[in-house]
Tab-separated table of C-alpha atoms in Angstrom:
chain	number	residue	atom	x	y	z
H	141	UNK	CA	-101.925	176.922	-204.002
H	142	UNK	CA	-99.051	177.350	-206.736
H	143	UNK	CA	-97.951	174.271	-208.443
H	144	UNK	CA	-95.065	174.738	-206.569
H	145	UNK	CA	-96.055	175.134	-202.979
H	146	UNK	CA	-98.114	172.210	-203.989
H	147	UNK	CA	-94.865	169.733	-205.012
H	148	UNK	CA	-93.327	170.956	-202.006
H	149	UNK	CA	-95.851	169.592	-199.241
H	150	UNK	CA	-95.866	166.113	-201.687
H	151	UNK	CA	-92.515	165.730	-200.937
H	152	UNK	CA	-92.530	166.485	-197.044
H	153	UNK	CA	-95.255	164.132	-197.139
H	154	UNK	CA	-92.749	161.248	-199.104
H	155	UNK	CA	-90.060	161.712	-196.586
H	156	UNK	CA	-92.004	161.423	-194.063
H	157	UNK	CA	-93.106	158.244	-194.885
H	158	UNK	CA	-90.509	156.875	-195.745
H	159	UNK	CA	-88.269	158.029	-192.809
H	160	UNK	CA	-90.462	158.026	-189.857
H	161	UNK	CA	-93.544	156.032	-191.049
H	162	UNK	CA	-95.225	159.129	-189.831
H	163	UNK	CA	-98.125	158.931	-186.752
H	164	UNK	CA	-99.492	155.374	-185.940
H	165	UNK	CA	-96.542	153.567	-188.379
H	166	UNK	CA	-93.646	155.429	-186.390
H	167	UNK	CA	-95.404	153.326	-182.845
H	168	UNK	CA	-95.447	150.276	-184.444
H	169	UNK	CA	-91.687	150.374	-185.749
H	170	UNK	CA	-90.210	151.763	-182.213
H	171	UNK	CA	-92.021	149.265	-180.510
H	172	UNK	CA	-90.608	146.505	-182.618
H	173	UNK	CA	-87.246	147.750	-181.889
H	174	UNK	CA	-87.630	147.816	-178.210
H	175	UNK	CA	-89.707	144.604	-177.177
H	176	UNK	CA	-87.784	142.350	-174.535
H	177	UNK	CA	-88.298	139.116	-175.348
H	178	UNK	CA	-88.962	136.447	-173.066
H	179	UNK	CA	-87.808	132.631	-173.314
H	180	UNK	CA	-87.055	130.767	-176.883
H	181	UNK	CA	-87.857	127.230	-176.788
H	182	UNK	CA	-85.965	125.081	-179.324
H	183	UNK	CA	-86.764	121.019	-180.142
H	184	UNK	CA	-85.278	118.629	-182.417
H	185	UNK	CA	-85.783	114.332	-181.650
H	186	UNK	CA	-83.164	114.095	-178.980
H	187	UNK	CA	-82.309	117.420	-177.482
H	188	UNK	CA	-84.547	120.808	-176.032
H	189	UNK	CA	-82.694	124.145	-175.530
H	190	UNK	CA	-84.227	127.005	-174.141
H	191	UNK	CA	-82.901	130.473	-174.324
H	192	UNK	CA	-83.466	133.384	-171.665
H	193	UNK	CA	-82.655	137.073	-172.612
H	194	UNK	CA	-82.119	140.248	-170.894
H	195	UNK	CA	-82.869	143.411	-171.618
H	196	UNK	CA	-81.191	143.857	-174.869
H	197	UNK	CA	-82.418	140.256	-176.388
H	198	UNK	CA	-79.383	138.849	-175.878
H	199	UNK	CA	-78.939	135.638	-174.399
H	200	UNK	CA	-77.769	134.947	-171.172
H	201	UNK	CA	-79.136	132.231	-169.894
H	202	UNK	CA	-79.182	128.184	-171.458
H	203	UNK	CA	-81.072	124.990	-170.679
H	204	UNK	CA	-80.079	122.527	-172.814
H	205	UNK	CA	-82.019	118.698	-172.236
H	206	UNK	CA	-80.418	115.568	-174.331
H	207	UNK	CA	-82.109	112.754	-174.494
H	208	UNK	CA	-79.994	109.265	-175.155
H	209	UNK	CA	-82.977	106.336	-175.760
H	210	UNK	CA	-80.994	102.860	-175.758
H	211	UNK	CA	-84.040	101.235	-177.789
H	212	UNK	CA	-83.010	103.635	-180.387
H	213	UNK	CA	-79.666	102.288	-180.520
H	214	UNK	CA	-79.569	98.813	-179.521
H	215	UNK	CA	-82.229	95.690	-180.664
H	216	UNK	CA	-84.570	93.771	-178.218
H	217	UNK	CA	-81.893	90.949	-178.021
H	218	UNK	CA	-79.315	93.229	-177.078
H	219	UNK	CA	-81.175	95.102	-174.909
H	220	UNK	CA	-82.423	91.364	-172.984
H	221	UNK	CA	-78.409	90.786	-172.972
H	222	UNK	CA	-78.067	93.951	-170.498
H	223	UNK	CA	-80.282	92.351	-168.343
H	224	UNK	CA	-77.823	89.604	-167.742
H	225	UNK	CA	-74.646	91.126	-168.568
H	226	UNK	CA	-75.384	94.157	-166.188
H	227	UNK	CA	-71.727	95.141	-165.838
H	228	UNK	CA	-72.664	96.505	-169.922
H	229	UNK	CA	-75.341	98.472	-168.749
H	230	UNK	CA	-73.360	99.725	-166.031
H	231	UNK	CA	-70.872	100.933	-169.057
H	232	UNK	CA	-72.975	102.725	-171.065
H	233	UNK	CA	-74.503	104.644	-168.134
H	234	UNK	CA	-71.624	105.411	-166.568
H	235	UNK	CA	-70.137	106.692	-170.311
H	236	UNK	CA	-73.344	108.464	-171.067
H	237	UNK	CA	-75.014	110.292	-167.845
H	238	UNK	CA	-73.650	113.458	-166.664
H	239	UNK	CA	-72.008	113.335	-163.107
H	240	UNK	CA	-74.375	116.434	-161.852
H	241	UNK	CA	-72.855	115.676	-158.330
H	242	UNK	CA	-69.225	117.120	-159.367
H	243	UNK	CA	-70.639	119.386	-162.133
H	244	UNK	CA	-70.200	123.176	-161.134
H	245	UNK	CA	-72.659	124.079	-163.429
H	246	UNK	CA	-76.127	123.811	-162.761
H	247	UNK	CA	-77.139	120.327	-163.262
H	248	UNK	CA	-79.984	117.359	-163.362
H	249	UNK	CA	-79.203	113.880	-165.277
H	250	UNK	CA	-81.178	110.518	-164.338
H	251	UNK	CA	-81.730	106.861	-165.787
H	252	UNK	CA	-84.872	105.110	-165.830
H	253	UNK	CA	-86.320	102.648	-168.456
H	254	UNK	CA	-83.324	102.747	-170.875
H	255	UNK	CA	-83.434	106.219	-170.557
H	256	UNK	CA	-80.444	108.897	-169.909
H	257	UNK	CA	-81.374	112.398	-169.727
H	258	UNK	CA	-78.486	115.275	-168.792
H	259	UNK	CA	-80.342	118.917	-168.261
H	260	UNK	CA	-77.931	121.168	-167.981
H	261	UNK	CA	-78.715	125.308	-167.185
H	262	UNK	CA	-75.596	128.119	-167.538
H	263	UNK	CA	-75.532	131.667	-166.977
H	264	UNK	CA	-72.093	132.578	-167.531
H	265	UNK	CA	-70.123	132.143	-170.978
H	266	UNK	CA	-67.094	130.192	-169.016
H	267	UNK	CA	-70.393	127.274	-168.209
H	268	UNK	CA	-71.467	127.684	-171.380
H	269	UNK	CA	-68.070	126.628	-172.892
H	270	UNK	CA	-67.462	123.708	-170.790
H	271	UNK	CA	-71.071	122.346	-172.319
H	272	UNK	CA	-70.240	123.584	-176.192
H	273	UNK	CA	-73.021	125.891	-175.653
H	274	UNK	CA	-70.803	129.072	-176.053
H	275	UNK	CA	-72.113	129.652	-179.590
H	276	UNK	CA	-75.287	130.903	-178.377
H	277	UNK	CA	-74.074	132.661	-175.363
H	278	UNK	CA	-74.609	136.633	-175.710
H	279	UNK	CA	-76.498	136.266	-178.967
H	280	UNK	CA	-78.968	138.810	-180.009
H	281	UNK	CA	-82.445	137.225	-180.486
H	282	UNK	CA	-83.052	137.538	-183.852
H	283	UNK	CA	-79.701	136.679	-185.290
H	284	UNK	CA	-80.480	132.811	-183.252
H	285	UNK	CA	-83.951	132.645	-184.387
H	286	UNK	CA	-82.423	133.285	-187.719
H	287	UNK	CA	-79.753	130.782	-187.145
H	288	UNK	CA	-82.017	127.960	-185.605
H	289	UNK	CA	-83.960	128.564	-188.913
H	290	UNK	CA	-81.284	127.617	-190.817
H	291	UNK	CA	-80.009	124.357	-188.798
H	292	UNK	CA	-83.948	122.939	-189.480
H	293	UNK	CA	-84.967	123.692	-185.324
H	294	UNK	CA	-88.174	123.853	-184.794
H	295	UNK	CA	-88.401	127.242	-182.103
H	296	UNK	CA	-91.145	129.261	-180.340
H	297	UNK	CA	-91.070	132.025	-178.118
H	298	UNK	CA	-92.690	131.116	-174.904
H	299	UNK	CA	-93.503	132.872	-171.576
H	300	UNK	CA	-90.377	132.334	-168.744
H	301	UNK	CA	-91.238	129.038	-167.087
H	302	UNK	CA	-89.422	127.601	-163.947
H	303	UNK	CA	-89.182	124.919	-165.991
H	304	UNK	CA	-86.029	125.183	-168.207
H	305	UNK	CA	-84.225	127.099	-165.411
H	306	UNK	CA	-82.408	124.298	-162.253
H	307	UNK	CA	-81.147	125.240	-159.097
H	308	UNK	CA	-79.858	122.442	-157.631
H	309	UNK	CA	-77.533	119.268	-159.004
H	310	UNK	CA	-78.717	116.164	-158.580
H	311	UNK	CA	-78.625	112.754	-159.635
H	312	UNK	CA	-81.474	109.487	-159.747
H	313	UNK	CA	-80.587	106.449	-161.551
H	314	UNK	CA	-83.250	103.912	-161.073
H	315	UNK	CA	-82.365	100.033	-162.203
H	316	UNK	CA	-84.989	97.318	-161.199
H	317	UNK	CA	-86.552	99.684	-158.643
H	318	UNK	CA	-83.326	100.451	-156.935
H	319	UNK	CA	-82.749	103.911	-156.637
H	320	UNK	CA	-78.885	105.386	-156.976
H	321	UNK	CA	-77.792	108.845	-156.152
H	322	UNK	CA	-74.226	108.589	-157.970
H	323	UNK	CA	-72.147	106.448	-160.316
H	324	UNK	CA	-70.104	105.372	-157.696
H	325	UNK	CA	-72.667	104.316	-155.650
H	326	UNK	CA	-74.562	102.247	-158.548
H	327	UNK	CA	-71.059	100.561	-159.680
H	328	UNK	CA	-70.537	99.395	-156.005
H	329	UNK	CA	-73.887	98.329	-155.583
H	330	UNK	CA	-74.141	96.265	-158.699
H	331	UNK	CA	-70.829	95.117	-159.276
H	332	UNK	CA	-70.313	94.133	-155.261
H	333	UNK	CA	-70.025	90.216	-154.948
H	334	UNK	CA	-73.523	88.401	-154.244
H	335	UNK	CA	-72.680	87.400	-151.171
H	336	UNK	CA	-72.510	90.912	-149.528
H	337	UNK	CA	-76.083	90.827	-147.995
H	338	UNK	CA	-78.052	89.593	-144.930
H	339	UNK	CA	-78.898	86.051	-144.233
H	340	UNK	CA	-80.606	84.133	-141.442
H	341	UNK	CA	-77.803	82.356	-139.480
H	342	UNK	CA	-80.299	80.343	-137.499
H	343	UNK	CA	-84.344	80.647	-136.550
H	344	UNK	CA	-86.292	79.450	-133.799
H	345	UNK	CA	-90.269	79.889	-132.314
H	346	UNK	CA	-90.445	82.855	-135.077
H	347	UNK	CA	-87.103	84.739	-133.905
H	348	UNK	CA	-84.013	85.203	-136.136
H	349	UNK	CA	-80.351	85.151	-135.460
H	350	UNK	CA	-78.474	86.966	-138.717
H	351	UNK	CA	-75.522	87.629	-140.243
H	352	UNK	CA	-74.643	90.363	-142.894
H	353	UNK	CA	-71.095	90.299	-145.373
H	354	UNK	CA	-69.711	93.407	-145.917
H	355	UNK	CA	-66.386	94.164	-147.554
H	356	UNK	CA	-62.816	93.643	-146.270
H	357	UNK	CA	-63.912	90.388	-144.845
H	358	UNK	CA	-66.061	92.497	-141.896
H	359	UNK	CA	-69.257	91.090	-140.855
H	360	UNK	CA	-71.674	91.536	-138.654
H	361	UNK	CA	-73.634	89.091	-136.429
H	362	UNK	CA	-77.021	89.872	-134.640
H	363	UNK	CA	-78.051	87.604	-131.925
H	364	UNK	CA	-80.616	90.419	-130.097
H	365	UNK	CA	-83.970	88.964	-130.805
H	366	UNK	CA	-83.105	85.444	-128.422
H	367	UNK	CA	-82.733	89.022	-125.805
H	368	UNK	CA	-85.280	87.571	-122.888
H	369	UNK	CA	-86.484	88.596	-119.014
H	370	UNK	CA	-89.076	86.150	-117.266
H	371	UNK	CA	-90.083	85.048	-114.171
H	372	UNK	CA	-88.804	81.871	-112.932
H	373	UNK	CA	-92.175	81.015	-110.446
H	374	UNK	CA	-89.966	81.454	-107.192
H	375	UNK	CA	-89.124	84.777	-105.155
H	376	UNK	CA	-86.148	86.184	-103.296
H	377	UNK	CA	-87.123	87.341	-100.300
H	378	UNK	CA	-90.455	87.337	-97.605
H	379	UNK	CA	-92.063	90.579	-99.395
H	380	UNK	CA	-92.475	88.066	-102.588
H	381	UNK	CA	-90.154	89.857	-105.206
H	382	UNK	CA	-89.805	87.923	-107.989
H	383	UNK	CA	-86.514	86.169	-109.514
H	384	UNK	CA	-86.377	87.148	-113.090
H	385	UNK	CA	-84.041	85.026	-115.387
H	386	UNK	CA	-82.743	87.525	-117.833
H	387	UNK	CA	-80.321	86.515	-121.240
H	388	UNK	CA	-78.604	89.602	-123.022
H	389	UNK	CA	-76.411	88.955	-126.032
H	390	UNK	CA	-73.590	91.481	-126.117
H	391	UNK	CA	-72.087	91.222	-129.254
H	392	UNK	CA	-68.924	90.657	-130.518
H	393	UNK	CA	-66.215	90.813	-133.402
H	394	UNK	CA	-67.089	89.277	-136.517
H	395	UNK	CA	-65.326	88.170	-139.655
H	396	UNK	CA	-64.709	85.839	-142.550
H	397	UNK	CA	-61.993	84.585	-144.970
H	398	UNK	CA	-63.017	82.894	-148.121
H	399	UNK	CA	-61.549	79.443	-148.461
H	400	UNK	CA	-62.788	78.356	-151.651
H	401	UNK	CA	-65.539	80.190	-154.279
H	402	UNK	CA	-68.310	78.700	-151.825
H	403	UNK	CA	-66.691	77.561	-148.875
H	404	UNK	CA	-66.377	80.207	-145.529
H	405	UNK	CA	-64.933	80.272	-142.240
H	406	UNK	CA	-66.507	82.838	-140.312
H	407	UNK	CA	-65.102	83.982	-136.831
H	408	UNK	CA	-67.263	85.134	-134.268
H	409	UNK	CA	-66.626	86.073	-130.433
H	410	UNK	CA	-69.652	87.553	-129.493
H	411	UNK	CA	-71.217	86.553	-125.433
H	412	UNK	CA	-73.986	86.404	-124.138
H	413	UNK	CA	-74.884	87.269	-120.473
H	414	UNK	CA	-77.756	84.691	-118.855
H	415	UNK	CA	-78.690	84.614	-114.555
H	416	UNK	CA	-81.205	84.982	-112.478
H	417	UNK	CA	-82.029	88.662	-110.618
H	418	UNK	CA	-84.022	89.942	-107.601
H	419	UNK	CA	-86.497	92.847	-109.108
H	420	UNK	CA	-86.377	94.617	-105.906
H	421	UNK	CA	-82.317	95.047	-106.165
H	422	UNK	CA	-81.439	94.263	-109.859
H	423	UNK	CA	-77.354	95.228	-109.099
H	424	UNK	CA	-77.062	91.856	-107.127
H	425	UNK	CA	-77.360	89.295	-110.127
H	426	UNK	CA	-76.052	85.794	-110.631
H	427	UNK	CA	-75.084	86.696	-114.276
H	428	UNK	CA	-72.567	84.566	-115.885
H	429	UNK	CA	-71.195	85.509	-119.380
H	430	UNK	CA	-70.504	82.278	-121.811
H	431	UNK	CA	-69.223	82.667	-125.704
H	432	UNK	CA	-71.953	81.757	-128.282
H	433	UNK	CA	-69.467	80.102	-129.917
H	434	UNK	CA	-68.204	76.466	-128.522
H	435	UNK	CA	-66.319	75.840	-130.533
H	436	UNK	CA	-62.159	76.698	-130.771
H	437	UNK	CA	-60.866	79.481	-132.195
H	438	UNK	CA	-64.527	80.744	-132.406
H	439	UNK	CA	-65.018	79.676	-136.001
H	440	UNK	CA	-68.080	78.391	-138.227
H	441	UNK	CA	-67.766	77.159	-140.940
H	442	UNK	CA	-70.107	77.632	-144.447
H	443	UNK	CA	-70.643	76.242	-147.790
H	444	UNK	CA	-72.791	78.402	-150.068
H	445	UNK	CA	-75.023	77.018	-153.005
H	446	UNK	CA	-73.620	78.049	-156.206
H	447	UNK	CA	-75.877	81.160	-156.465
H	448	UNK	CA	-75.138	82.460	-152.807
H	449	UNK	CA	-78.490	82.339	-151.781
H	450	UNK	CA	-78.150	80.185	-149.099
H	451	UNK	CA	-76.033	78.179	-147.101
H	452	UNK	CA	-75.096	75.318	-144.437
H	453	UNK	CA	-73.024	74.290	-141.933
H	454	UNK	CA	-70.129	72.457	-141.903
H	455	UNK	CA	-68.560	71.687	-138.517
H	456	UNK	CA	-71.554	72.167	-136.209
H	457	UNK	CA	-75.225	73.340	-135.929
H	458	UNK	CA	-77.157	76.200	-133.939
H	459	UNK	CA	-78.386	75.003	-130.566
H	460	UNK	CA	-81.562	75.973	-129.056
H	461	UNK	CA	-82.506	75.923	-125.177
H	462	UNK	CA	-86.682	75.985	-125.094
H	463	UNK	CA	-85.787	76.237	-121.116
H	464	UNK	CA	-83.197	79.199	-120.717
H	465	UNK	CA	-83.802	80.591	-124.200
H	466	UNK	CA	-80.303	80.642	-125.183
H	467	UNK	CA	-78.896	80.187	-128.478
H	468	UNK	CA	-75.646	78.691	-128.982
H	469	UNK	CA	-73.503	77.459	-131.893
H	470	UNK	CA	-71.472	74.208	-130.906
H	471	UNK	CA	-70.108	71.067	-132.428
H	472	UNK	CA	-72.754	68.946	-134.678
């Protein structure tokens, strides 16, 4: 071969090389070019993002996790003052967490053990805005690795997971054990006055007769265990059917006004039905229907302890009948 011929096939071998990488090389590099990748997972202290691509490596898809720790931000004696000042607590919850309820993104957020955490997932560049996540939206892969690089984010490329992608919006905030499903609900809850619960009005032989304080001075008064149906020993006709005495409290309005921080005066026209029917013809009864109240204008009144967990009577007492079984509320 002529020195030539021979410089000739030296440089189709150079360019070769150099523009194609030739055989096994010219795999490699197409390959590189063309690989989809799958999820990039990105962690710093407080916050997780992870990034789903399509096709092209670009980025269409964002779960972003922040993490807000109150023992990071507050000491042990401030955090033993939210325990007692709870309408602070409420604050900071209700400033921090994410109301995933109204959110028309894709959205989790929960409290637990001075704890917030807001997961949010968007798949659209209008979401992605509303979270300040529009940066990343529609990058190509390698320009965000590159970038993530640069803003000291620790990243890895992982396999999809169900994980870092949510379906649904919901919200748990747990305080004491008590479970909340919304802001509004845990505000009303915890900032409602103490006395909105159930108490025992009255108790006798092991059944209860309570009351429960709700808002706009509504209340509600249940009388249904002292509900009874014996036989009275005698019968009503020559085939021996039995009399049966039967009581049946019916219910009635109830309500309260507050006349002093402690002192109440609740109103209460609820009846109860007591007589004695045949069991072979139960329509023919010797009911009679009497107020539980005896008192005028229906009303009992209350006085509270100073932490409204319990209370007394004022202007009569609960009356008990071993005989009939009736309760009845009447002058002391």
């Amino acid at each position: 071969m002529s020195i030539c011929k021979k410089n000739v096939v030296i440089l189709m071998l150079l360019i070769c090389l150099v523009i194609t990488g030739c055989s096994t090389n010219k795999a490699e590099k197409e390959y590189e070019v063309t690989k989809e990748h799958s999820m990039l997972l990105c962690k710093n202290n407080t916050n997780t993002v992870a990034f789903n691509f399509d096709k092209n490596n670009n980025v269409v898809g964002i779960y972003y996790e922040s993490v807000f720790d109150l023992n990071d931000y507050y000491t042990e004696s401030e955090l033993s003052a939210l325990k007692i000042y709870k309408h602070m607590l409420l604050d900071i919850i209700s400033e921090r967490i994410v109301d995933c309820n109204n959110a028309k993104y894709s959205c989790n957020s929960s409290y637990n053990n001075y704890q917030i955490i807001n997961k949010v997932y968007v798949d659209n560049y209008n979401d992605a805005q509303m979270n300040e996540l529009d940066e990343f939206y529609g990058v190509n892969y390698d320009i965000l690795k590159q970038d993530m690089y640069y803003k000291n984010v620790n990243c890895e490329e992982i396999k999809k997971d169900n994980k870092y992608v949510i379906d649904e919006n919901k919200m748990i905030i747990n305080i004491n054990g008590t479970t909340y499903t919304s802001v509004e609900d845990m505000n009303y809850d915890l900032n409602k006055p103490e006395y909105y619960k159930k108490y025992t009005l009255t108790e006798f032989d092991g059944k209860k007769a309570t009351i429960e304080f709700k808002e706009d001075g509504k209340c509600e008064i249940n009388l249904k265990e002292f509900d009874s149906e014996y036989w009275n020993r005698s019968y009503c006709d020559k085939e021996q059917h039995k009399n049966m005495i039967k009581t049946a409290y019916l219910g009635g309005n109830c309500s309260y006004t507050i006349a002093s921080d402690y002192s109440f005066n609740i109103t209460y026209d609820g009846k109860y039905e007591h007589g004695t029917y045949c069991e072979s013809y139960t329509d023919k009864s010797a009911a009679e229907t009497n107020s539980v109240v005896n008192i005028p204008n229906y009303l009992i009144k209350i006085e509270f302890d100073d932490k409204y967990s319990n209370f007394t009577y004022s202007n009569g007492s609960w009356r008990y009948n071993k005989i009939s079984g009736i309760v009845e509320y009447k002058y002391q």
